[in-house]
Each structure stands twice: as structure tokens, then as C-alpha cells.
Coordinates of C-alpha atoms in Angstrom, one line a residue:
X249 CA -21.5 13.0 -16.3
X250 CA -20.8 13.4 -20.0
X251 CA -18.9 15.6 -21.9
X252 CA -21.8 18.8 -22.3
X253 CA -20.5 19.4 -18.6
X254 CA -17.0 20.9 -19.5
X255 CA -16.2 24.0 -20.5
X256 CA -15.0 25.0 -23.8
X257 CA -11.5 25.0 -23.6
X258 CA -11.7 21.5 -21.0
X259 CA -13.4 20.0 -24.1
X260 CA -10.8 20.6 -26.2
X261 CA -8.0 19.3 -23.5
X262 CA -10.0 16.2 -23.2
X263 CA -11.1 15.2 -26.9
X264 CA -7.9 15.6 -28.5
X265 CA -6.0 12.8 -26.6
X266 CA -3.3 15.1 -25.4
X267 CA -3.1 13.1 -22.0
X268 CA -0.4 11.3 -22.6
X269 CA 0.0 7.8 -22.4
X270 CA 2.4 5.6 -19.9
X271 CA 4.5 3.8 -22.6
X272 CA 7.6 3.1 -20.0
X273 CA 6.3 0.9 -16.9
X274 CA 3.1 2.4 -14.9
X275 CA 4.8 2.9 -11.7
X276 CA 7.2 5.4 -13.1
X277 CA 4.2 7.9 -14.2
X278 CA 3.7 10.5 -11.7
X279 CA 0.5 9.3 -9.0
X280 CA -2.9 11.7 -9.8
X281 CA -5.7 11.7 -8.4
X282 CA -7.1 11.7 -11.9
X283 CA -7.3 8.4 -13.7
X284 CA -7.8 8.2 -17.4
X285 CA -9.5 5.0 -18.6
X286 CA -9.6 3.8 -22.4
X287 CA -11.3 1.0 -24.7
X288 CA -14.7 1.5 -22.8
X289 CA -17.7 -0.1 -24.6
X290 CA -19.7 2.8 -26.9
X291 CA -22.8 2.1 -24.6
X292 CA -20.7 1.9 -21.4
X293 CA -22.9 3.5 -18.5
X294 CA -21.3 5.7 -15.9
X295 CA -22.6 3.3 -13.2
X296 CA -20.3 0.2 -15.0
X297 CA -16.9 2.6 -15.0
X298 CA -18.3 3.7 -11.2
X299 CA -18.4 0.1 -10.3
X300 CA -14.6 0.0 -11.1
X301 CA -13.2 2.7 -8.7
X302 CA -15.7 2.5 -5.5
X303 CA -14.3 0.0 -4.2
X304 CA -10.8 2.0 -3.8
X305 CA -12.5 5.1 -2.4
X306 CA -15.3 7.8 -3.1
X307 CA -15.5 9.2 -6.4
X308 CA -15.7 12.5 -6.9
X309 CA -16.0 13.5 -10.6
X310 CA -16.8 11.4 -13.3
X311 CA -16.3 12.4 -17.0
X312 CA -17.3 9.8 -19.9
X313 CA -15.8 10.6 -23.6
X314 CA -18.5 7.8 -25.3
X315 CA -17.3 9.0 -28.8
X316 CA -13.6 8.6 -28.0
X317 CA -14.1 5.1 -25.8
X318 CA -12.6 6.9 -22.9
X319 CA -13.6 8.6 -19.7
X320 CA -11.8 10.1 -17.0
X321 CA -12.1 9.5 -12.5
X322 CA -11.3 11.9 -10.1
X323 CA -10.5 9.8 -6.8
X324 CA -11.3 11.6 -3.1
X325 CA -7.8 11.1 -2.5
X326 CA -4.0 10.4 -4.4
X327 CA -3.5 7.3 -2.5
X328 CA -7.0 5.7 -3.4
X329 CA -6.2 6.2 -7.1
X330 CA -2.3 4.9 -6.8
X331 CA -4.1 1.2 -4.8
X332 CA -6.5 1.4 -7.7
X333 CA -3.9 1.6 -10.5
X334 CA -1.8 -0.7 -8.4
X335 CA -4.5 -3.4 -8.3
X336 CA -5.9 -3.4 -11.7
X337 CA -1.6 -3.6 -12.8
X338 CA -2.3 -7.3 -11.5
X339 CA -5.5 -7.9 -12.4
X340 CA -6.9 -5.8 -15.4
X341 CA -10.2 -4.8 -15.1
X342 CA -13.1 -6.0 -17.9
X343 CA -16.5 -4.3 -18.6
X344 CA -18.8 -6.9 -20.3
X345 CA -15.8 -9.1 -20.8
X346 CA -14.0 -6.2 -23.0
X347 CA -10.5 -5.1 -20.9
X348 CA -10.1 -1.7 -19.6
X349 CA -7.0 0.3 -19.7
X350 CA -6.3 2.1 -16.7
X351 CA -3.2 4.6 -16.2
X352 CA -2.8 8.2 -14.3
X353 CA -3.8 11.5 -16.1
X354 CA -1.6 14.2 -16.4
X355 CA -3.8 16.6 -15.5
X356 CA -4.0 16.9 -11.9
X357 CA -8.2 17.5 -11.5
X358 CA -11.0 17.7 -13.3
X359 CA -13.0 21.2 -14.3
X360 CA -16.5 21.6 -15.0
X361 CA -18.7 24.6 -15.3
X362 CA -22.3 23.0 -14.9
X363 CA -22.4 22.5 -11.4
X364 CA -26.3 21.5 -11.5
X365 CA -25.1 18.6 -13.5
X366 CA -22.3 18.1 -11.0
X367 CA -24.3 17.4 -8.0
X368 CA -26.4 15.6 -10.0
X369 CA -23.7 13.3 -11.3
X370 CA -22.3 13.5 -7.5
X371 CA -25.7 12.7 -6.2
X372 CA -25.6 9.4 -9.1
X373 CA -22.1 8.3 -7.7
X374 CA -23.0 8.4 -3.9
X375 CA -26.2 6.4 -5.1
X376 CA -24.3 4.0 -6.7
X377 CA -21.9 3.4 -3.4
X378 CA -24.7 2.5 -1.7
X379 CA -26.9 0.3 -3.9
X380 CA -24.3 -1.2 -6.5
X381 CA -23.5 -5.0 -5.3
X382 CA -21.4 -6.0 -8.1
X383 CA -18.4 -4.7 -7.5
X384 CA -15.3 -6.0 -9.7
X385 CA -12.8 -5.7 -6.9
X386 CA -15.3 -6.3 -3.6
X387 CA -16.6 -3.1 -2.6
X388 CA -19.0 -2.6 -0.1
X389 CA -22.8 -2.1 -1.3
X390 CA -25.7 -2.6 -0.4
X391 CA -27.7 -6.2 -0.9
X392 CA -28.8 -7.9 2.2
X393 CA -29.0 -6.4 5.6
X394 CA -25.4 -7.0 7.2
X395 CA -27.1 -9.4 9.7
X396 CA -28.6 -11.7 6.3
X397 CA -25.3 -12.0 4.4
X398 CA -22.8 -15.0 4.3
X399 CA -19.8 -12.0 3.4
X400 CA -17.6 -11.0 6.0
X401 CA -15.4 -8.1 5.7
X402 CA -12.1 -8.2 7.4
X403 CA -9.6 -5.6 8.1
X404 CA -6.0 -7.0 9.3
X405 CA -4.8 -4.2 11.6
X406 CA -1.2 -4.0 12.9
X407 CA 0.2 -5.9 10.1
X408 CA 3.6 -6.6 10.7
X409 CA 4.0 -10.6 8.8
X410 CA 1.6 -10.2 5.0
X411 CA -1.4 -11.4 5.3
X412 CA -2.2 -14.1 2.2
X413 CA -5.4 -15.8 0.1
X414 CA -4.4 -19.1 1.5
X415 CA -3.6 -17.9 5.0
X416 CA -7.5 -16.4 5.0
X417 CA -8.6 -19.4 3.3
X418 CA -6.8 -21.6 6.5
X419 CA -8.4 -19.9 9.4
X420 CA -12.1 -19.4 8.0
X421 CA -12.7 -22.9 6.5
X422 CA -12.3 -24.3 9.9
X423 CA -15.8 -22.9 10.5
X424 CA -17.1 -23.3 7.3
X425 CA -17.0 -23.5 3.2
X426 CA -15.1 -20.7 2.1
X427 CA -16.3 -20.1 -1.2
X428 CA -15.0 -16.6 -2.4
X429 CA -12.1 -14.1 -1.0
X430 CA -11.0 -10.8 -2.7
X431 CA -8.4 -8.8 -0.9
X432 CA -7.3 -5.1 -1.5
X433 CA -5.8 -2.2 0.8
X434 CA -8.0 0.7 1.8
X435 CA -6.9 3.7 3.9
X436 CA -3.0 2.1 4.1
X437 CA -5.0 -0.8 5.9
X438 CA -5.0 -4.4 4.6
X439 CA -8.8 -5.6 4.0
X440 CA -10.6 -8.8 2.6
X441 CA -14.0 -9.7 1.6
X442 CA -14.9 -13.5 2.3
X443 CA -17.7 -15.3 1.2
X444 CA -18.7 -18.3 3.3
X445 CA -21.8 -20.7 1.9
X446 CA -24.5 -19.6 4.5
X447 CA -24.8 -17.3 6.6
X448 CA -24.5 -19.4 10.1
X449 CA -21.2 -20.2 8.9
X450 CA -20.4 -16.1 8.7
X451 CA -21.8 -15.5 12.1
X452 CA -19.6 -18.5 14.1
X453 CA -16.6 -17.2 12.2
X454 CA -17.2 -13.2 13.2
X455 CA -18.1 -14.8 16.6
X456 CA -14.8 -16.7 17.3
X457 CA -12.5 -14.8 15.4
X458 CA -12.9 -11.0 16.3
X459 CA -10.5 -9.2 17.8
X460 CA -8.0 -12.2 17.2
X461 CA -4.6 -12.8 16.4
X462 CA -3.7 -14.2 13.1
X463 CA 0.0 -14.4 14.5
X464 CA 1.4 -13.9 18.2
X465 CA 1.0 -10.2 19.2
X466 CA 0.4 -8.6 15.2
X467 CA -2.2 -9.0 12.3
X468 CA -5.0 -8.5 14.3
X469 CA -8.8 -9.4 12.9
X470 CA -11.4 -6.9 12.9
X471 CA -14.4 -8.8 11.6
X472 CA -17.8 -7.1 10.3
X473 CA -20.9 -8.4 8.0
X474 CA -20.7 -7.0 4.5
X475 CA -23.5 -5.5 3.1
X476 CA -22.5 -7.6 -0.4
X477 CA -25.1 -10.8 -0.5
X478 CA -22.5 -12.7 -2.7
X479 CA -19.1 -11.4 -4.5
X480 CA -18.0 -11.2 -8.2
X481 CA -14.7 -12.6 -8.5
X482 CA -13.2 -12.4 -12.4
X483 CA -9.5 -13.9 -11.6
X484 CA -8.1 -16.6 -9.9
X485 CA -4.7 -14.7 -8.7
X486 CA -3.1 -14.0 -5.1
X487 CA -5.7 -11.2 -4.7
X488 CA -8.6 -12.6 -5.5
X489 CA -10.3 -16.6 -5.6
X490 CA -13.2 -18.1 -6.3
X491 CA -13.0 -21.6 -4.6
X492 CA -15.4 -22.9 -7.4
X493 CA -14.2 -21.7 -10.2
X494 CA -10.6 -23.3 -11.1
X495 CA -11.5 -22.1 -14.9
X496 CA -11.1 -18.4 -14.1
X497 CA -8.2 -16.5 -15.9
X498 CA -5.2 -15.2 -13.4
X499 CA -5.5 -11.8 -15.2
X500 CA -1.8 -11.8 -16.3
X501 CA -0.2 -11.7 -12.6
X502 CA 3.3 -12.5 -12.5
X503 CA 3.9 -15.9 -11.4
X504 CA 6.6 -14.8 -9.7
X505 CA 5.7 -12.6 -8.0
X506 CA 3.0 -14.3 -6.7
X507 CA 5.2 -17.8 -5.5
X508 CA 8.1 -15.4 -4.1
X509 CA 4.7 -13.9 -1.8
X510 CA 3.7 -17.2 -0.4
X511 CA 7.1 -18.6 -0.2
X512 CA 8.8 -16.0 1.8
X513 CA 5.9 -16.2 4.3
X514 CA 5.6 -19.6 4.4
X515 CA 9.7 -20.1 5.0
X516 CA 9.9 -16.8 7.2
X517 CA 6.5 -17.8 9.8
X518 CA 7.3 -22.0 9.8
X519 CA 10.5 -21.0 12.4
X520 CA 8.5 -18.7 14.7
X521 CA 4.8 -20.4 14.5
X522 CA 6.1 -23.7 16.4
X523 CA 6.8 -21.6 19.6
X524 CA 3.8 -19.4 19.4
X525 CA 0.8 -21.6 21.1
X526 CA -1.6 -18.9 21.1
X527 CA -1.3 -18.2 17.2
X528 CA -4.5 -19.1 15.0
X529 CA -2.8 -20.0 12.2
X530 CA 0.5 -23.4 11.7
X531 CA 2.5 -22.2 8.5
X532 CA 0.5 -21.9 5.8
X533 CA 1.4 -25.1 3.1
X534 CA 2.5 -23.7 -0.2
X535 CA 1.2 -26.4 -3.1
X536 CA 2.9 -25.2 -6.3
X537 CA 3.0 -26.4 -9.8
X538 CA 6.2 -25.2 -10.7
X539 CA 9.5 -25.1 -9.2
X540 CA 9.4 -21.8 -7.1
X541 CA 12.3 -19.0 -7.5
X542 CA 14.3 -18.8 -4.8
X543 CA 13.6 -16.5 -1.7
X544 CA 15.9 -13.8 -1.3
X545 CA 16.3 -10.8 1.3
X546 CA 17.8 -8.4 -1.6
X547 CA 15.4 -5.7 -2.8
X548 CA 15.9 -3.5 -6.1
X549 CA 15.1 0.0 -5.3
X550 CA 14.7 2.0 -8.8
X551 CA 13.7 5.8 -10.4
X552 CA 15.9 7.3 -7.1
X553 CA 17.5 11.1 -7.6
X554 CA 20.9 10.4 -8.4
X555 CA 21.8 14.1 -7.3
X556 CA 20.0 13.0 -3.9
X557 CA 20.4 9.7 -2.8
X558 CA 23.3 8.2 -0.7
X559 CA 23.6 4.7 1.1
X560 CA 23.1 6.4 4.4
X561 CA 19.4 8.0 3.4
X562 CA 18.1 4.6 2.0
X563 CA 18.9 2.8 5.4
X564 CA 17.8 5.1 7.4
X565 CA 14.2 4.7 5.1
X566 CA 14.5 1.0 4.7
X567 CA 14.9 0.7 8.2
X568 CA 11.9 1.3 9.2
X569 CA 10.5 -1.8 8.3
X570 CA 13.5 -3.9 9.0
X571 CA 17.3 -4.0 9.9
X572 CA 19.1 -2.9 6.1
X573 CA 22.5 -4.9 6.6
X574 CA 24.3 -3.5 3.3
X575 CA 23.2 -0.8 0.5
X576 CA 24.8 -0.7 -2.7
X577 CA 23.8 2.6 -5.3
X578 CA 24.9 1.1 -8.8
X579 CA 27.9 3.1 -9.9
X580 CA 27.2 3.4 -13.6
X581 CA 23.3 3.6 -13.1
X582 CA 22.7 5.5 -10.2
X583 CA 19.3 6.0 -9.8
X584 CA 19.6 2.1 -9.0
X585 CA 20.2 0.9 -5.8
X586 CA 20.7 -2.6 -3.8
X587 CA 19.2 -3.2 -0.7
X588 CA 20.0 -6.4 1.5
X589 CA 17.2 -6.6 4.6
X590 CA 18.0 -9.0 7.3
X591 CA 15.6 -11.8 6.2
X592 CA 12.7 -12.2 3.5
X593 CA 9.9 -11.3 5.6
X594 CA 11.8 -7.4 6.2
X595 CA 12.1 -7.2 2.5
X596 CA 8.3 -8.6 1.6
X597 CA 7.7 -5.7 4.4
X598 CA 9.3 -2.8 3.2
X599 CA 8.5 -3.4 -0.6
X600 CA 4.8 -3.3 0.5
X601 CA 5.4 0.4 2.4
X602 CA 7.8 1.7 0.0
X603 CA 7.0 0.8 -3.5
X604 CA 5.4 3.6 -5.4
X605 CA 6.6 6.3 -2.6
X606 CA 8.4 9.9 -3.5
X607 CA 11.4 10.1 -2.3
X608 CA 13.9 13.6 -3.7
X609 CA 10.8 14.0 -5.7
X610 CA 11.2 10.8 -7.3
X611 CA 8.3 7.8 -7.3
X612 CA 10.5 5.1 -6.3
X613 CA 10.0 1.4 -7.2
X614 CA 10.8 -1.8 -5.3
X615 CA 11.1 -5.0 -6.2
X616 CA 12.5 -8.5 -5.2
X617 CA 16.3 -8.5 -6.8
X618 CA 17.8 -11.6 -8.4
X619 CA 20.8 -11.4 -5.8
X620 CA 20.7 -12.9 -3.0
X621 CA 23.5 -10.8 -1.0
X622 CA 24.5 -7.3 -1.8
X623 CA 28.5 -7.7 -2.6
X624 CA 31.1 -5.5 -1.0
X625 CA 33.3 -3.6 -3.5
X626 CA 36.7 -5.4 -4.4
X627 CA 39.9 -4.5 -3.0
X628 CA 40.9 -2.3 -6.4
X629 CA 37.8 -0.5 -6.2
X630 CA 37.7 3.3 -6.8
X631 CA 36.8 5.7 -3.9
X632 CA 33.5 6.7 -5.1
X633 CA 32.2 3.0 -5.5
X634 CA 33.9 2.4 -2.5
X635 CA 31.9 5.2 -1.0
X636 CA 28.1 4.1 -2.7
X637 CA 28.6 1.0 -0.8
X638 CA 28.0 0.7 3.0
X639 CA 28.1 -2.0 5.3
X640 CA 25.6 -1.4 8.1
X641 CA 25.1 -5.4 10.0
X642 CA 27.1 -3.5 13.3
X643 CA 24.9 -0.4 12.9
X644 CA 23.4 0.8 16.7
X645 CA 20.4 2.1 14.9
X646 CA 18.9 -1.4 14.1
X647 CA 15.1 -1.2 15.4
X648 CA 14.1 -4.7 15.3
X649 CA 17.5 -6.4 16.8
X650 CA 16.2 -7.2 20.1
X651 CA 13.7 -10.1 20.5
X652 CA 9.8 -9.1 21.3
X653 CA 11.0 -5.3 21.2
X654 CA 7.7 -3.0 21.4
X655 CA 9.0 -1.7 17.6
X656 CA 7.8 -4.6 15.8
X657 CA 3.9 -3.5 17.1
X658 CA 4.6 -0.1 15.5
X659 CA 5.2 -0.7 11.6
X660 CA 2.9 1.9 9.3
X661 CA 2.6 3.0 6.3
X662 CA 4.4 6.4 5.3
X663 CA 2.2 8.9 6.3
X664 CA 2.4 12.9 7.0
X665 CA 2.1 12.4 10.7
X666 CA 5.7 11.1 12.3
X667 CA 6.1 9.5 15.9
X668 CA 8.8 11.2 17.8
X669 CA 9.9 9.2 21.0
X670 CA 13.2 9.3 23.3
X671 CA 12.4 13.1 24.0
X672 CA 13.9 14.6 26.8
X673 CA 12.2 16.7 29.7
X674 CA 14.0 19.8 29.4
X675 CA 12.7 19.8 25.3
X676 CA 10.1 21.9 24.4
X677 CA 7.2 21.7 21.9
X678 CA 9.0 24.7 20.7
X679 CA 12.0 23.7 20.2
X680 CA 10.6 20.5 18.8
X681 CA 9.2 22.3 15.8
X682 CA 12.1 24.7 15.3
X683 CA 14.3 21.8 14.7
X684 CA 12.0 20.2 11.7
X685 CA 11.1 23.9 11.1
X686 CA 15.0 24.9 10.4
X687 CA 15.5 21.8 8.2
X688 CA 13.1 22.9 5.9
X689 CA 10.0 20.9 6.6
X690 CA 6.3 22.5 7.2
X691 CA 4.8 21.5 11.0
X692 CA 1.1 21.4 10.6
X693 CA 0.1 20.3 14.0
X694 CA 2.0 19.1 17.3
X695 CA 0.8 17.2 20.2
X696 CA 2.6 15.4 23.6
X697 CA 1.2 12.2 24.7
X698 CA -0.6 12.9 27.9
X699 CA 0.6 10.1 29.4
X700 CA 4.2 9.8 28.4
X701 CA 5.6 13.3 27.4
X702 CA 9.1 11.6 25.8
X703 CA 7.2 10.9 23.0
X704 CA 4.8 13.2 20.2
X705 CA 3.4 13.7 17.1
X706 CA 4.3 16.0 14.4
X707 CA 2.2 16.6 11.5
X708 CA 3.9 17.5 8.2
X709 CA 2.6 19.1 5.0
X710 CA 2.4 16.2 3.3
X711 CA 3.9 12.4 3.3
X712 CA 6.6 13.1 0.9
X713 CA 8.0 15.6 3.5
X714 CA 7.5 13.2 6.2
X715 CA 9.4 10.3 4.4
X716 CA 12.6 13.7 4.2
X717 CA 12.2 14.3 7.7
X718 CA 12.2 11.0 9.1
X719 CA 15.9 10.6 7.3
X720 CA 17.0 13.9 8.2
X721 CA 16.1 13.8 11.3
X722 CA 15.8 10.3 13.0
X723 CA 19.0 9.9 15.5
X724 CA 19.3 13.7 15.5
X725 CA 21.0 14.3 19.2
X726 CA 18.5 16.8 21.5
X727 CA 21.0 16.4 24.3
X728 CA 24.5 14.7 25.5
X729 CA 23.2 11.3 25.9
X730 CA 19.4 11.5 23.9
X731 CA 18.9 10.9 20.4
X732 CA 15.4 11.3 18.9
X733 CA 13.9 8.7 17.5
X734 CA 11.3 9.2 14.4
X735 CA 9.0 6.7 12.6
X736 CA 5.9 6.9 11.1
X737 CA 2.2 7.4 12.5
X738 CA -0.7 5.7 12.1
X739 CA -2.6 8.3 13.7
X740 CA -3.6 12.2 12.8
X741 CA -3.5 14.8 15.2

């Protein structure tokens, strides 16, 4: 859709470049469903800026500024624009070999008034999800009949350890030539495209590896036929490879990043794969050309609310995805904040969940920290950086402290649906959504499980809410000896 579609006063918000540009670090822009894109070719078609966000998600509005090189995406939802954005930080998108700046819009949708044109352009972007097959990122599209192609598309479910290139690349060669992979994440669910050499090598990999386990009891396979005949893959990086192409660029990813990835799984999985028989996978080995960082268990947690945040909040949060054995809030910079995880693979875990989240109406970021241990405050310490530092290794709330515990099957994603559990009979549904009603937080929907009424699911207004409620309200006591328990939901009521 071009510009003739917006209204008078729209036209003028667009074309005189007043939406701002990120100039501090992308993750501290507020998430939009809106993305604004710039440096697009003159002649750039809506179907080549189209074949940049479909693989995140549906479209729904699409608005090209030809004369000003720019054009602006309005995703279905938030969080398929914030993977979009996150993805292209790594590996910057290109349209005829010219790079494409991507960043949030401050506006929060996009207006038009001709809605003829709308459906029409609507009607264009739904056409284009279904027939384009050169996706920069692996999107699904139609080429061959699913039966026909040599792609697979896999979906890791229950993803507790991460899921790497070279871990992919180790189970699927055994059953054939692995010559493409490109992984993103698509509804909070990790996913891969693979491209085998033939198809008979696609079928006896979906065949024998469906429904298995990469690792003993998590990272489950669900394995389907792409309709992609073949994939376009423009970077060699830790998101995407092509096997026969050791000339591509790495699209700027942080080396880094990228060894402190493989590393921490490789040294976290080689002391519990020996004693799992039933695995698919030995540890992964990690060939790399430089000397790796080391591997720490020490995440950086950054933009926090100062006025909001205490040590007790971010463990609570932090958690979820593994047992937080110190926190340290910088005195002099508060909205900084040290968090030390019992091992690498916890870290790795929550800085996939976390990163990018609101929390006291802050988008947080996370990040591996330099430090390998978080220090206690010295003996002359004042009382107030005495007080931003806690010690939490005796802490009863650990959720992961006891070997093969049913909590390690139950990591998600933040989402607006919590699980309650430890409920006791004489608690009501009621009573229930008073309590998360009285601490100021919006119940949506409630349901029991039929089958075990100490646990439920409470549907929030939103995820940002859900992230506050879960630290408000996990280990709040319902009785004399019951505490509830809250974590997050992978399902919607």
C-alpha cells in the first residue's frame, strides 16, 4: 500500500520523519507493533519489504514512503515485531544486497482511510504468505507440496537446555546431508527450518525423529514438511548456516555472544548427557577459532525502575528459570543490577525469557556479565548497600533444587496466563481472584484443573501484569501451612 492510502494529517506524520530514531541501543526503545524500516531501494516492491516480516508473523498493514526510502509494518501482534527486531539486531536484513534498517515506531498503529485499498493491500499480503518462497529468515511458503520437499520444519517444544545450529546439525546429518538450517522463535516457541539434499533423506529423519527427545525428558521434536522447496540463507551466524557456503558474511553477530552460546551448553550438557542413555544427542563439540571467553553464571540485568526494584523482586522473577543464589542492585547506578544463577545453563535460560521484558514499566535488558560471582558487600559497607545486596543460596523457595523435580518440565515464556498450584481445598475461585484482584491486577478468565483442583489458571490483562503478579504474589500464604505457588503458563484459558 502506498502513501495515497493515508489520510491528510497521517501523511504529514509520516513524510516529515518525525518518528524518531533509536540512537541509544535498540533494546531500550519502547516494543511497537509498528516497525519503521529505512534505506529501501526507490523501486523496492511491497512484496520484497513483505518477504522480511512474514516469517515473524502476519502482517497487517503495510505503508511504503518510495520517495523518502522508507516504509512502515504493522505486525498482528507486539511480540512478533520485538523477535523480528531482535533477529534482524543479529543479522541485518538486505534487499538486493542494499542493508535495511529496522527499529520500532513511535507510533503505536497505523491509520488509513481508503479501506478498498486496504483489503486490497491485505488481500496482496495474505497472497504473498502463501506463494512467496524466498523468505530472508525461513518463512513458510508455498513451493512444493509438503510431501515433495527436502525442508523440514521443526519446533522444539518444552525447551528447558537451548537448542543450537550445531546441536540440529548433529542429530539430522546422521540421516542425511544437512545442507541449510535457519532458526528463529515464533509464538514464544523455538523453531528451525532444515534443508536436507533430497527428499528421502527428509522423510527418514521426520520418520525417526518425531515426537523425540533431543535431551532426557525436555526439548521435544515436533517434525513437519515445509512447504519451502529450498531456503535462502544470507549469513553464516548462530541463527542461520548454509553448509555450502563458508564465504557468507556473519551479518555483524557478536562473536561473543555467539561462543559464550555454544560453550555454556556444551560445558553445562557434557556432565548430564553421559548418564542419560536414552538422549539423541552426546555433547555437542565446540570447534572454535579463537580462544572462547570464559563461561560465567552472572547475568547483567539493565533499564530497571530504580524507584521499583529491590533484590527480593528480581529473585523472585529470576527464579523462575533457575535458583538466583545472590542479587546485587549497583548502588550508584541503580537501574543496574547483578544477578548470579546457580550454573550457566540457568543464566543462558533466563536471559532468553527475560531479555526485552517490562518490568515497573521498564523494558529490561539481560545480558552475560563479565563477573563471574556477585560479591557480598564489605564489612564497612553502608546500610543501604548493605540492604541492595542479598544472599539467597539457603533460600526455601529454590524451584529446581531437587533432582528430576516435575518443575524443570514447566519453564515458559512470560505470558498473561499464570499457573497457580499448592491451592488448598477450602480456597475458592473467589477468593482466588479477590486476592490478585486486591493487589491491583485485572483477572480476565479463571479455570480449575478438572483433574487436580490444587492447581488453576488465571488470566491477566496483559503479560506485563502477569510478570507483577507472579512477584507479588508467588509464596503468598492461603492458609497456616499452604503457600501458593505461581509461575508462568503456556496455555490460554
Amino acid at each position: 500500500m502506498n502513501n495515497s492510502n493515508l489520510s491528510t494529517g497521517e501523511l504529514a506524520i509520516y513524510m516529515d520523519g518525525t518518528d524518531r530514531l533509536c540512537v541509544s541501543e535498540r533494546a531500550q526503545c519502547v516494543p511497537s507493533q509498528v516497525l519503521h524500516l529505512r534505506q529501501l531501494p526507490a523501486d523496492v516492491s511491497e512484496q520484497e519489504v513483505l518477504a522480511l516480516a512474514l516469517p515473524f508473523g502476519r502482517v497487517s498493514k503495510l505503508i511504503t514512503l518510495k520517495a523518502k526510502n522508507q516504509g512502515f509494518l504493522e505486525m498482528a501482534s507486539e511480540e512478533a515485531a520485538v523477535t523480528m527486531v531482535n533477529y534482524y539486531t543479529s543479522a541485518p536484513p538486505t534487499i538486493r544486497n542494499q542493508p535495511i534498517f529496522i527499529q520500532y515506531s513511535t507510533h503505536r498503529e497505523l491509520k488509513t482511510d481508503n479501506l478498498t485499498n486496504q483489503r486490497m493491500a491485505l488481500h496482496a499480503i495474505n497472497a504473498a504468505a502463501v506463494h512467496s518462497g524466498n523468505m530472508a529468515s525461513g518463512g513458510e511458503g508455498r513451493g512444493l507440496a509438503p510431501s515433495q520437499s527436502p525442508v523440514l520444519r521443526i519446533i522444539v517444544e518444552n525447551l528447558f537446555y537451548p537448542v543450537t545450529l550445531e546441536v540440529l546439525q548433529q542429530i539430522f546429518s546422521k540421516f542425511g546431508s544437512v545442507l541449510k538450517i535457519i532458526t528463529f522463535t515464533r509464538n514464544n516457541q523455538f523453531q528451525a527450518l532444515l534443508q536436507f539434499s533430497d527428499t528421502v533423506h527428509a522423510h527418514h529423519a521426520k520418520a525417526s525423529l518425531d515426537g523425540q527427545n533431543i535431551y532426557n525428558g525436555c526439548c521435544t521434536l515436533r517434525i513437519d514438511f515445509s512447504k519451502l522447496s529450498a531456503l535462502n540463507v544470507k549469513y553464516n551466524n548462530d541463527k542461520s548456516r548454509d553448509f555450502t557456503r563458508a564465504d557468507l558474511p556473519t551479518g555483524e553477530l557478536d562473536p561473543a555472544a555467539a561462543f559464550g552460546n555454544a560453550l555454556s551448553l556444551a560445558r553445562e550438557l557434557s556432565l548430564s548427557m553421559a548418564a542419560v542413555p536414552g538422549s539423541l544427542v552426546s555433547p555437542p563439540r565446540v570447534s572454535l577459532q579463537v580462544a572462547p571467553p570464559a563461561v560465567h553464571s552472572v547475568l547483567l540485568v539493565s533499564n530497571l525502575n530504580p524507584e521499583s526494584v529491590t533484590p527480593h523482586c528480581l529473585f523472585i522473577l529470576f527464579g523462575v528459570y533457575g535458583d538466583v543464589q545472590r542479587v546485587k542492585i549497583l548502588f550508584n547506578k541503580k537501574e543496574n543490577a547483578l544477578v548470579q544463577m546457580s550454573d550457566a545453563t540457568q543464566a543462558q535460560l533466563a536471559m532468553s525469557h527475560l531479555n526485552g521484558q517490562r518490568l515497573h514499566g521498564n523494558v529490561i535488558r539481560v545480558m552475560l556479565s563479565k563477573h563471574p560471582v556477585v560479591q557480598l558487600p564489605r564489612g564497612g559497607a553502608g546500610q543501604e548497600e548493605q540492604a541492595l545486596t542479598r544472599d539467597f543460596s539457603g533460600s526455601a523457595l529454590h524451584r529446581f533444587k531437587k533432582p528430576g523435580s516435575k518443575n524443570f518440565n514447566n519453564i515458559f515464556p512470560p505470558s498473561a496466563t499464570l499457573h497457580l498450584s499448592n491451592i488448598p481445598s477450602s480456597v475458592s475461585e473467589d477468593e482466588l481472584k479477590d486476592l490478585f484482584s486486591s493487589a491491583g491486577f485485572t483477572v480476565k478468565a479463571f479455570k480449575f484443573f478438572q483433574k487436580d483442583r490444587k492447581m488453576a489458571l488465571m488470566q491477566l490483562a496483559s503479560v506485563e501484569e502477569a510478570i507483577e503478579a507472579l512477584i507479588a504474589l508467588h509464596d503468598h500464604q492461603l492458609d497456616h501451612n499452604q503457600h501458593l505457588r505461581v509461575s508462568f503458563s503456556k496455555s490460554t484459558i
